Coordinates of C-alpha atoms and ligand atoms in Angstrom, one line a residue:
M1 CA 91.6 84.5 84.2
T2 CA 92.2 82.0 81.5
T3 CA 91.6 78.2 81.7
V4 CA 94.3 77.0 79.4
S5 CA 96.0 73.8 80.0
D6 CA 98.2 71.6 77.8
N7 CA 96.8 68.1 77.6
I8 CA 98.4 67.3 80.9
A9 CA 100.1 64.0 81.8
F10 CA 101.9 63.7 85.1
K11 CA 105.6 62.9 85.1
I12 CA 106.2 60.6 88.0
T13 CA 109.5 60.5 89.9
R14 CA 109.2 58.0 92.6
K15 CA 111.1 58.5 95.9
T16 CA 114.0 56.0 95.8
D17 CA 114.7 56.1 99.5
G18 CA 111.0 56.1 100.6
T19 CA 110.1 55.9 104.3
P20 CA 111.0 52.3 105.4
A21 CA 107.9 50.1 105.7
A22 CA 108.3 49.6 109.4
E23 CA 108.6 53.3 110.1
R24 CA 105.7 54.1 107.8
E25 CA 103.5 51.4 109.4
S26 CA 104.1 52.7 112.9
L27 CA 103.4 56.3 111.8
V28 CA 100.2 55.2 110.0
A29 CA 99.0 53.3 113.1
N30 CA 99.4 56.3 115.3
P31 CA 99.5 59.4 113.1
G32 CA 98.1 62.3 115.2
F33 CA 97.0 65.2 113.0
G34 CA 99.1 67.0 110.4
R35 CA 102.6 65.6 110.9
A36 CA 102.8 62.1 109.4
F37 CA 103.4 63.3 105.8
T38 CA 103.5 60.9 102.9
D39 CA 106.5 60.4 100.6
H40 CA 105.3 62.3 97.6
M41 CA 103.7 65.6 96.4
A42 CA 102.0 66.7 93.2
V43 CA 103.1 70.0 91.6
V44 CA 101.6 71.8 88.6
T45 CA 102.9 75.1 87.3
Y46 CA 101.0 78.0 85.7
T47 CA 102.6 80.6 83.6
E48 CA 100.5 83.4 82.0
G49 CA 100.3 82.8 78.2
R50 CA 101.2 79.2 78.5
G51 CA 98.6 78.0 81.0
W52 CA 99.1 75.0 83.3
H53 CA 102.1 72.8 82.5
S54 CA 104.9 70.6 84.0
A55 CA 102.6 68.4 86.0
E56 CA 104.6 66.2 88.3
I57 CA 104.5 63.7 91.1
L58 CA 107.8 64.2 93.0
P59 CA 109.4 63.1 96.2
R60 CA 108.1 65.4 98.9
Q61 CA 110.6 68.2 99.3
P62 CA 111.1 71.9 100.3
L63 CA 110.0 74.5 97.7
M64 CA 112.3 76.9 96.0
L65 CA 110.7 80.4 96.1
D66 CA 112.1 83.8 95.2
P67 CA 111.9 85.9 98.4
A68 CA 109.8 88.4 96.4
A69 CA 107.2 85.7 95.5
S70 CA 103.8 87.5 95.9
V71 CA 102.4 84.8 98.2
L72 CA 105.0 85.8 100.8
H73 CA 104.0 89.5 100.7
Y74 CA 100.3 89.7 99.7
A75 CA 99.0 86.3 100.7
Q76 CA 97.7 85.3 97.3
E77 CA 97.1 81.7 98.5
I78 CA 94.1 79.3 98.6
F79 CA 93.7 75.8 99.8
E80 CA 91.4 72.8 100.1
G81 CA 91.0 70.1 102.7
M82 CA 89.8 66.6 101.8
K83 CA 90.3 63.0 102.8
A84 CA 90.9 59.5 101.4
Y85 CA 89.1 56.7 103.2
R86 CA 90.0 53.0 103.4
T87 CA 87.0 50.8 103.0
P88 CA 86.4 47.4 104.8
N89 CA 87.7 45.6 101.7
G90 CA 90.9 47.7 101.5
A91 CA 90.0 50.0 98.6
V92 CA 90.7 53.7 98.9
Q93 CA 88.0 56.3 98.1
L94 CA 87.4 60.0 98.1
F95 CA 84.2 61.8 99.2
R96 CA 82.7 64.4 96.8
P97 CA 86.1 65.5 95.4
E98 CA 84.4 67.4 92.5
A99 CA 82.9 69.7 95.2
N100 CA 86.4 70.5 96.4
A101 CA 87.6 71.2 92.8
R102 CA 84.7 73.5 92.2
R103 CA 85.2 75.4 95.4
F104 CA 88.9 75.7 94.6
Q105 CA 87.9 77.5 91.4
K106 CA 85.6 79.9 93.3
S107 CA 88.4 80.7 95.8
A108 CA 90.8 81.3 92.9
E109 CA 88.3 83.7 91.3
R110 CA 87.9 85.7 94.5
M111 CA 91.7 85.9 95.0
A112 CA 92.5 86.8 91.3
M113 CA 94.4 83.6 90.8
A114 CA 94.6 81.3 87.8
Q115 CA 91.6 78.9 87.3
L116 CA 92.6 75.3 87.7
P117 CA 90.5 73.0 85.5
E118 CA 88.4 70.6 87.6
D119 CA 89.9 67.5 85.9
L120 CA 93.5 68.6 86.6
F121 CA 92.6 69.1 90.3
L122 CA 91.1 65.6 90.4
E123 CA 93.9 64.0 88.5
A124 CA 96.6 65.5 90.8
V125 CA 94.8 64.3 93.9
T126 CA 94.2 60.8 92.4
Q127 CA 97.8 60.4 91.3
L128 CA 99.1 61.4 94.8
V129 CA 96.7 59.1 96.6
T130 CA 97.5 56.3 94.3
I131 CA 101.3 56.5 94.7
D132 CA 101.0 57.0 98.5
R133 CA 98.1 54.6 99.1
D134 CA 100.1 52.7 101.8
W135 CA 99.8 55.8 103.9
V136 CA 96.0 55.6 104.1
P137 CA 95.4 54.4 107.7
A138 CA 93.0 51.5 108.6
P139 CA 89.5 52.9 109.0
E140 CA 89.5 52.4 112.8
V141 CA 92.6 54.6 113.0
G142 CA 91.7 57.4 110.6
T143 CA 92.1 58.8 107.1
L144 CA 94.6 60.3 104.7
Y145 CA 94.2 64.0 104.9
I146 CA 94.8 65.7 101.6
R147 CA 95.9 69.3 101.3
P148 CA 95.7 70.8 97.7
F149 CA 96.8 74.5 97.6
M150 CA 97.9 77.2 95.2
I151 CA 100.4 79.9 95.7
A152 CA 101.4 83.0 93.7
T153 CA 105.1 82.5 92.8
E154 CA 105.8 85.5 90.6
A155 CA 108.7 87.6 92.0
A156 CA 107.2 91.1 92.0
L157 CA 106.6 93.5 94.8
G158 CA 104.1 95.6 92.8
V159 CA 100.5 94.9 94.0
K160 CA 98.8 93.1 91.2
P161 CA 97.5 89.6 90.4
A162 CA 100.5 87.4 89.9
S163 CA 101.2 85.8 86.5
E164 CA 102.8 82.7 87.9
F165 CA 101.4 80.1 90.2
K166 CA 102.0 76.7 91.6
F167 CA 99.3 74.2 92.4
I168 CA 100.6 71.7 94.9
V169 CA 99.0 68.7 96.7
I170 CA 100.5 67.2 99.9
A171 CA 99.0 64.6 102.2
C172 CA 99.4 63.1 105.7
A173 CA 98.1 60.2 107.6
A174 CA 95.6 61.5 110.2
G175 CA 93.9 60.2 113.3
E176 CA 91.0 62.0 115.1
Y177 CA 91.2 65.8 114.9
F178 CA 89.9 66.1 118.5
S179 CA 90.4 63.2 120.9
K180 CA 87.2 61.1 121.2
D181 CA 87.7 60.5 124.9
A182 CA 87.9 64.3 125.6
G183 CA 84.1 64.6 125.0
P184 CA 82.4 67.8 123.6
V185 CA 84.5 70.9 123.0
S186 CA 84.0 74.3 124.8
V187 CA 83.5 77.3 122.5
W188 CA 84.6 80.9 123.0
V189 CA 82.2 83.4 121.5
E190 CA 84.4 86.1 119.9
T191 CA 82.9 89.6 120.1
D192 CA 86.0 91.8 119.4
T193 CA 87.3 90.5 116.0
V194 CA 85.4 89.1 113.1
R195 CA 86.3 86.4 110.6
A196 CA 84.5 87.7 107.6
S197 CA 82.5 90.7 106.4
R198 CA 80.1 91.2 103.5
G199 CA 82.1 91.6 100.4
G200 CA 85.3 90.2 102.1
T201 CA 86.9 86.9 101.6
G202 CA 84.8 84.8 104.0
T203 CA 83.6 82.4 101.3
A204 CA 87.0 81.9 99.8
K205 CA 89.2 79.2 101.4
C206 CA 92.3 81.4 101.7
G207 CA 95.0 81.3 104.3
G208 CA 94.6 84.9 105.3
N209 CA 91.2 84.1 106.8
Y210 CA 92.9 81.7 109.2
A211 CA 95.6 84.1 110.1
A212 CA 92.9 86.7 111.0
S213 CA 91.2 84.1 113.3
L214 CA 94.2 83.2 115.4
T215 CA 94.1 86.0 118.0
A216 CA 90.5 84.9 118.8
Q217 CA 91.7 81.3 119.1
M218 CA 94.4 82.5 121.6
E219 CA 91.8 84.4 123.6
G220 CA 89.5 81.4 123.6
K221 CA 92.3 79.2 124.9
E222 CA 92.9 81.6 127.8
H223 CA 89.3 81.1 128.7
G224 CA 89.6 77.3 128.6
C225 CA 88.0 76.9 125.2
Q226 CA 89.2 74.7 122.3
Q227 CA 87.2 76.5 119.5
V228 CA 85.9 79.9 118.6
L229 CA 82.6 81.0 117.3
F230 CA 82.5 84.2 115.2
L231 CA 79.6 86.6 114.9
D232 CA 78.5 88.7 111.9
A233 CA 80.6 91.9 111.3
E234 CA 77.8 94.4 111.1
E235 CA 75.6 93.7 114.2
R236 CA 77.9 91.4 116.2
R237 CA 74.8 89.4 116.9
W238 CA 74.2 86.6 114.5
L239 CA 76.1 83.3 114.6
E240 CA 78.3 82.7 111.6
E241 CA 80.7 79.9 112.0
M242 CA 83.8 78.6 113.8
G243 CA 87.3 79.5 112.6
G244 CA 87.4 76.5 110.2
M245 CA 84.1 74.7 110.7
N246 CA 80.4 75.4 110.2
V247 CA 78.0 75.3 113.1
M248 CA 74.6 73.5 113.5
M249 CA 71.9 73.5 116.2
V250 CA 69.3 70.8 117.1
F251 CA 66.1 72.0 118.9
E252 CA 63.6 70.2 121.1
D253 CA 61.1 69.8 118.2
G254 CA 63.8 68.0 116.2
T255 CA 64.6 70.9 113.8
L256 CA 68.2 71.2 112.5
L257 CA 69.3 74.8 112.0
T258 CA 72.4 76.3 110.5
P259 CA 73.2 79.9 109.5
P260 CA 72.4 80.7 105.8
L261 CA 75.1 81.1 103.0
A262 CA 73.2 84.0 101.4
G263 CA 75.0 86.8 103.3
G264 CA 78.3 85.8 101.6
T265 CA 80.4 85.5 104.8
I266 CA 80.1 81.8 105.6
L267 CA 82.3 79.2 104.0
H268 CA 80.3 76.7 101.8
G269 CA 81.2 73.6 103.8
I270 CA 80.9 70.3 102.0
T271 CA 80.3 68.6 105.3
R272 CA 77.6 71.2 106.1
D273 CA 75.9 70.5 102.7
S274 CA 76.2 66.7 103.2
L275 CA 74.7 66.7 106.7
L276 CA 71.8 68.9 105.6
T277 CA 71.1 66.4 102.9
L278 CA 71.3 63.4 105.3
A279 CA 69.1 65.2 107.8
R280 CA 66.5 65.8 105.1
D281 CA 66.8 62.1 104.1
A282 CA 66.0 61.2 107.7
G283 CA 62.9 63.3 107.7
M284 CA 64.3 66.0 110.0
P285 CA 63.0 69.6 109.5
V286 CA 66.0 71.6 108.2
K287 CA 66.3 75.3 108.4
E288 CA 69.0 77.6 107.0
E289 CA 68.2 80.7 109.0
R290 CA 69.9 83.4 111.0
Y291 CA 70.2 82.6 114.7
A292 CA 71.2 85.3 117.3
L293 CA 73.7 84.8 120.1
D294 CA 71.3 86.1 122.8
Q295 CA 68.7 83.6 121.5
L296 CA 71.3 80.8 121.8
F297 CA 72.0 81.6 125.5
A298 CA 68.2 81.9 126.2
D299 CA 67.3 78.6 124.3
A300 CA 70.2 76.7 126.0
K301 CA 69.0 77.8 129.4
S302 CA 65.3 77.1 128.7
G303 CA 66.2 73.7 127.3
K304 CA 64.8 74.5 123.9
L305 CA 68.2 74.1 122.3
R306 CA 69.2 70.5 122.7
E307 CA 72.4 69.9 120.8
V308 CA 75.1 72.0 119.0
F309 CA 77.9 70.8 116.9
A310 CA 80.6 72.0 114.5
C311 CA 81.3 70.3 111.2
G312 CA 84.0 70.2 108.7
T313 CA 86.2 67.7 106.8
A314 CA 89.0 67.5 109.4
A315 CA 86.9 66.8 112.5
V316 CA 83.8 65.6 110.7
V317 CA 81.3 66.4 113.4
S318 CA 82.5 67.9 116.7
P319 CA 79.9 68.1 119.5
I320 CA 79.9 71.4 121.5
G321 CA 79.3 71.1 125.2
A322 CA 79.5 74.7 126.3
F323 CA 79.7 78.3 125.1
K324 CA 81.4 81.2 126.9
S325 CA 81.5 84.9 126.1
K326 CA 82.7 88.0 128.0
T327 CA 79.2 88.4 129.5
D328 CA 77.5 85.0 129.5
S329 CA 78.0 81.2 129.4
C330 CA 75.9 78.1 129.0
T331 CA 76.1 74.3 128.9
I332 CA 74.6 72.3 126.0
N333 CA 73.1 68.9 126.6
N334 CA 74.8 68.6 130.0
N335 CA 78.2 68.7 128.2
T336 CA 77.5 65.2 126.7
V337 CA 77.3 64.1 123.0
G338 CA 73.7 64.3 121.8
D339 CA 71.8 61.5 120.0
V340 CA 71.1 63.5 116.8
T341 CA 74.8 64.6 116.6
A342 CA 76.0 61.1 117.1
K343 CA 73.5 59.7 114.5
L344 CA 74.4 62.3 111.8
R345 CA 78.1 61.7 112.4
Q346 CA 77.7 57.9 112.1
T347 CA 75.6 58.1 109.0
L348 CA 78.1 60.4 107.2
C349 CA 81.1 58.3 108.3
D350 CA 79.5 55.1 107.2
I351 CA 79.1 56.5 103.7
Q352 CA 82.6 58.0 103.7
F353 CA 84.3 54.8 104.8
G354 CA 82.1 52.6 102.4
R355 CA 80.3 50.8 105.2
T356 CA 76.9 51.6 103.8
A357 CA 75.2 52.4 100.5
D358 CA 76.0 55.8 98.8
P359 CA 72.6 57.1 97.8
H360 CA 73.8 60.5 96.5
D361 CA 76.7 59.3 94.4
W362 CA 79.3 61.0 96.6
I363 CA 82.0 58.3 96.5
R364 CA 84.9 58.0 94.0
T365 CA 87.1 55.0 94.3
V366 CA 90.7 55.9 93.4
A367 CA 93.1 53.1 94.4
Ligands
LIG401 C1 87.1 74.4 105.1 C2 86.2 75.2 106.0 C3 85.0 74.7 106.5 C4 84.5 73.3 106.3 O1 84.3 72.9 105.0 P1 84.3 71.4 104.6 O2 84.1 71.4 103.1 O3 83.1 70.8 105.3 O4 85.6 70.8 105.1 C5 84.2 75.6 107.3 N1 84.6 76.8 107.5 C6 85.8 77.3 107.1 C7 86.1 78.7 107.4 C8 86.6 76.5 106.3 O5 87.8 77.0 105.9

């Protein structure tokens, strides 16, 4: 699709009755995850023939949609997840936002949606973070979680790529995704349903992938597990990823291993890529290779497999303490947080929060 955009300037309408400071401060001090929404939103409209137009920062409000809007029927929807971090000196910064903008374009391409120029994506995020900068929590509390997304708004029940879209950015103050005190998570290995298949939409960040993963999550919960691990669709044998996070293994010889992207079924995680880079920086052997479920159970039991963790923007690094499937189970590292897992998490967070040097030029200061 075309990449037309008028030379876009955002029209800013400030919320006049914004959340009172005392209420905001109490929300930002104890935000939970995904409910302490900021006062504003960014909206940009796409119309075929005209391109992207009417860029606005508005008071956060419900959307008006025709009930025939394609997104409601055929799920033409994509999203991103990113964060703004408060540094020790009070500045607000983003982590690799261009990578989110590029991935958004890839997702749009797969879902036959309009291409959003990278600079427009970055400008919308920057404008929203700037106007709502008081919603960015103190670093010891958390981050501002940013959710850019695009929906097909054309009112048409015929199955075809829509000709009208809205790109929207919302944000919320966010604490830890998983409680720190709760320790490592237990993971259910899903063997009935799959998240992605070759040629499918596994590498696109589209809402439908998540809808398809929810029955497995429910099943996992019944077995006392907080997360789900999906296997490949063809052999039901190779580890792919969690419902919304990539997975990494640490072995007794110090090797870090994660499933490869080449099969086209694993989401290209920015956290995944950053951790692989930081591990290489630290001199760790890094492998992107297939790893079988039966091997995981065998290596966990022999002690060869030392640590396993999930990684993604929301939870950053989430240690895994146990796996359960219909036929087997194992414990990882005595259900405690491993040293390599803790070190990698710390190194990444120190860069994201501006507590240490940024050797790979990943940081963008916005406000
Ligand atoms: C977003 C996402 C991830 C993690 O990607 P990050 O860029 O690290 O946040 C992993 N898997 C899936 C399925 C995702 O949607």
